[in-house]
Amino acid sequence: MIYIQPLVIALLVAFVTTKTAVAHENLQSYDRINFQVSAVEEVENDTLVVVMYSELSGQKPSTIADEVNRNIGWAVDLAKKNSATKVQTLNYRQDPIYKNQRISGWRIRQSIRLESTEAASLSALIGEMQGRLSVASLRYTVSPTSRNKVERRLIAEALNRFKNRGEQIKVEFERTGYRIVNIDVITSGQSSAPIRMRAATMMEDSAVAAPSIEPGVQTVSVQVTGTIELEVPR
């Protein structure tokens, strides 16, 4: 009588099980289908974001830095009086100005970022600040709260389309069922309308006209890409 140790038996069973699983996996791979579906919705931009700056040049860094700091401090204090506006100071730069390969002066610049869902109020604030600051950029976007609501709705819609497409493929191939092997959900958004600004001439000690802005819309989309495996006929 031949005696086989339990450890050897266990290894043999594991080997056979692994080979069977691999063979089954290879067989199933012939019935895998990749496809993609999407859901899209246009959303009105509801948040205005503006970057403004103070920039001065001169020979004495301390003098121009003091004025830039005063301008930014004034703008921050002014923005804080508007409860609907979020304000944040940004990068501070001090760069040398060269003439004939020698430093002839200095340029100092600092920026602030303003954000608000009340465009009319922020637009008026921009006009007031333009007496001492310049506009670097002005854009509309969708607030995180609004975007999350839209994305949740689109994800549900896209996943439902994915399931329906899987059912359609199953029927076309005359199979009794399918399973999802993997799935990826990707969200994206792109502005579809630039902001138009009305030019205004800055004059000392005079009010600057508020910029004319158009909020436009943003296209929010959700793409679902995945692989299904059709049930093999028996």
PDB file of N, CA, C and O in Angstrom, residues 3-4 15 22 33 37 48 64 71 79 84 93 127 136-137 169 190 207 211 229:
ATOM      1  N   TYR A   3       1.561   5.102   0.647  1.00  0.00           N
ATOM      2  CA  TYR A   3       1.079   6.163   1.554  1.00  0.00           C
ATOM      3  C   TYR A   3       1.517   7.527   1.016  1.00  0.00           C
ATOM      4  O   TYR A   3       2.687   7.748   0.711  1.00  0.00           O
ATOM      5  N   ILE A   4       0.554   8.420   0.836  1.00  0.00           N
ATOM      6  CA  ILE A   4       0.833   9.772   0.350  1.00  0.00           C
ATOM      7  C   ILE A   4       0.601  10.754   1.493  1.00  0.00           C
ATOM      8  O   ILE A   4      -0.469  10.759   2.102  1.00  0.00           O
ATOM      9  N   PHE A  15      -3.195  22.577  -7.051  1.00  0.00           N
ATOM     10  CA  PHE A  15      -2.733  22.681  -8.436  1.00  0.00           C
ATOM     11  C   PHE A  15      -3.875  22.446  -9.412  1.00  0.00           C
ATOM     12  O   PHE A  15      -4.064  23.192 -10.378  1.00  0.00           O
ATOM     13  N   VAL A  22      -8.069  28.767 -14.037  1.00  0.00           N
ATOM     14  CA  VAL A  22      -7.440  29.464 -15.162  1.00  0.00           C
ATOM     15  C   VAL A  22      -8.105  29.080 -16.468  1.00  0.00           C
ATOM     16  O   VAL A  22      -8.388  29.913 -17.328  1.00  0.00           O
ATOM     17  N   ILE A  33     -17.283  41.622 -23.402  1.00  0.00           N
ATOM     18  CA  ILE A  33     -17.560  42.727 -24.309  1.00  0.00           C
ATOM     19  C   ILE A  33     -17.331  44.045 -23.572  1.00  0.00           C
ATOM     20  O   ILE A  33     -17.835  44.236 -22.459  1.00  0.00           O
ATOM     21  N   VAL A  37     -20.991  54.160 -22.187  1.00  0.00           N
ATOM     22  CA  VAL A  37     -22.202  54.974 -22.281  1.00  0.00           C
ATOM     23  C   VAL A  37     -21.930  56.290 -21.565  1.00  0.00           C
ATOM     24  O   VAL A  37     -20.970  56.407 -20.805  1.00  0.00           O
ATOM     25  N   LEU A  48     -18.947  83.279  -9.619  1.00  0.00           N
ATOM     26  CA  LEU A  48     -18.007  84.154 -10.320  1.00  0.00           C
ATOM     27  C   LEU A  48     -16.686  84.176  -9.557  1.00  0.00           C
ATOM     28  O   LEU A  48     -16.666  84.389  -8.340  1.00  0.00           O
ATOM     29  N   ILE A  64       7.863 100.833  -3.089  1.00  0.00           N
ATOM     30  CA  ILE A  64       6.805 100.245  -3.921  1.00  0.00           C
ATOM     31  C   ILE A  64       6.120  99.075  -3.199  1.00  0.00           C
ATOM     32  O   ILE A  64       4.929  98.844  -3.371  1.00  0.00           O
ATOM     33  N   ASN A  71      -2.437  98.768  -1.136  1.00  0.00           N
ATOM     34  CA  ASN A  71      -3.498  98.519  -2.106  1.00  0.00           C
ATOM     35  C   ASN A  71      -4.201  97.189  -1.841  1.00  0.00           C
ATOM     36  O   ASN A  71      -5.432  97.101  -1.858  1.00  0.00           O
ATOM     37  N   ALA A  79     -13.406  93.852   0.463  1.00  0.00           N
ATOM     38  CA  ALA A  79     -14.083  92.590   0.143  1.00  0.00           C
ATOM     39  C   ALA A  79     -14.739  91.981   1.373  1.00  0.00           C
ATOM     40  O   ALA A  79     -15.828  91.388   1.281  1.00  0.00           O
ATOM     41  N   ALA A  84     -21.136  88.181   1.040  1.00  0.00           N
ATOM     42  CA  ALA A  84     -21.358  87.152   0.013  1.00  0.00           C
ATOM     43  C   ALA A  84     -20.087  86.822  -0.759  1.00  0.00           C
ATOM     44  O   ALA A  84     -20.090  85.935  -1.613  1.00  0.00           O
ATOM     45  N   ARG A  93       5.212  88.645  -5.561  1.00  0.00           N
ATOM     46  CA  ARG A  93       6.427  88.549  -6.358  1.00  0.00           C
ATOM     47  C   ARG A  93       7.205  89.856  -6.334  1.00  0.00           C
ATOM     48  O   ARG A  93       6.625  90.943  -6.385  1.00  0.00           O
ATOM     49  N   GLY A 127     -15.678  96.782  -9.937  1.00  0.00           N
ATOM     50  CA  GLY A 127     -15.619  98.140 -10.464  1.00  0.00           C
ATOM     51  C   GLY A 127     -15.019  99.110  -9.478  1.00  0.00           C
ATOM     52  O   GLY A 127     -14.243  99.997  -9.848  1.00  0.00           O
ATOM     53  N   ALA A 136      -6.772  90.379 -13.452  1.00  0.00           N
ATOM     54  CA  ALA A 136      -5.915  89.391 -14.117  1.00  0.00           C
ATOM     55  C   ALA A 136      -6.749  88.355 -14.843  1.00  0.00           C
ATOM     56  O   ALA A 136      -6.425  87.944 -15.959  1.00  0.00           O
ATOM     57  N   SER A 137      -7.828  87.913 -14.228  1.00  0.00           N
ATOM     58  CA  SER A 137      -8.703  86.933 -14.859  1.00  0.00           C
ATOM     59  C   SER A 137     -10.088  87.014 -14.237  1.00  0.00           C
ATOM     60  O   SER A 137     -10.237  87.425 -13.081  1.00  0.00           O
ATOM     61  N   ILE A 169     -27.289  43.730 -25.269  1.00  0.00           N
ATOM     62  CA  ILE A 169     -26.248  42.869 -25.826  1.00  0.00           C
ATOM     63  C   ILE A 169     -26.541  41.405 -25.508  1.00  0.00           C
ATOM     64  O   ILE A 169     -26.378  40.517 -26.352  1.00  0.00           O
ATOM     65  N   GLN A 190     -16.907  71.229 -18.772  1.00  0.00           N
ATOM     66  CA  GLN A 190     -16.200  72.170 -19.642  1.00  0.00           C
ATOM     67  C   GLN A 190     -17.060  73.400 -19.869  1.00  0.00           C
ATOM     68  O   GLN A 190     -18.243  73.292 -20.192  1.00  0.00           O
ATOM     69  N   ALA A 207     -14.843 106.739 -10.391  1.00  0.00           N
ATOM     70  CA  ALA A 207     -15.371 105.383 -10.330  1.00  0.00           C
ATOM     71  C   ALA A 207     -15.183 104.704 -11.677  1.00  0.00           C
ATOM     72  O   ALA A 207     -15.334 105.317 -12.729  1.00  0.00           O
ATOM     73  N   PRO A 211     -17.552  95.613 -14.726  1.00  0.00           N
ATOM     74  CA  PRO A 211     -17.464  94.817 -15.951  1.00  0.00           C
ATOM     75  C   PRO A 211     -18.799  94.177 -16.302  1.00  0.00           C
ATOM     76  O   PRO A 211     -19.569  93.797 -15.433  1.00  0.00           O
ATOM     77  N   GLU A 229     -19.471  40.134 -19.121  1.00  0.00           N
ATOM     78  CA  GLU A 229     -19.171  38.779 -19.544  1.00  0.00           C
ATOM     79  C   GLU A 229     -20.487  38.035 -19.723  1.00  0.00           C
ATOM     80  O   GLU A 229     -21.262  37.888 -18.784  1.00  0.00           O
TER      81      GLU A 229
END
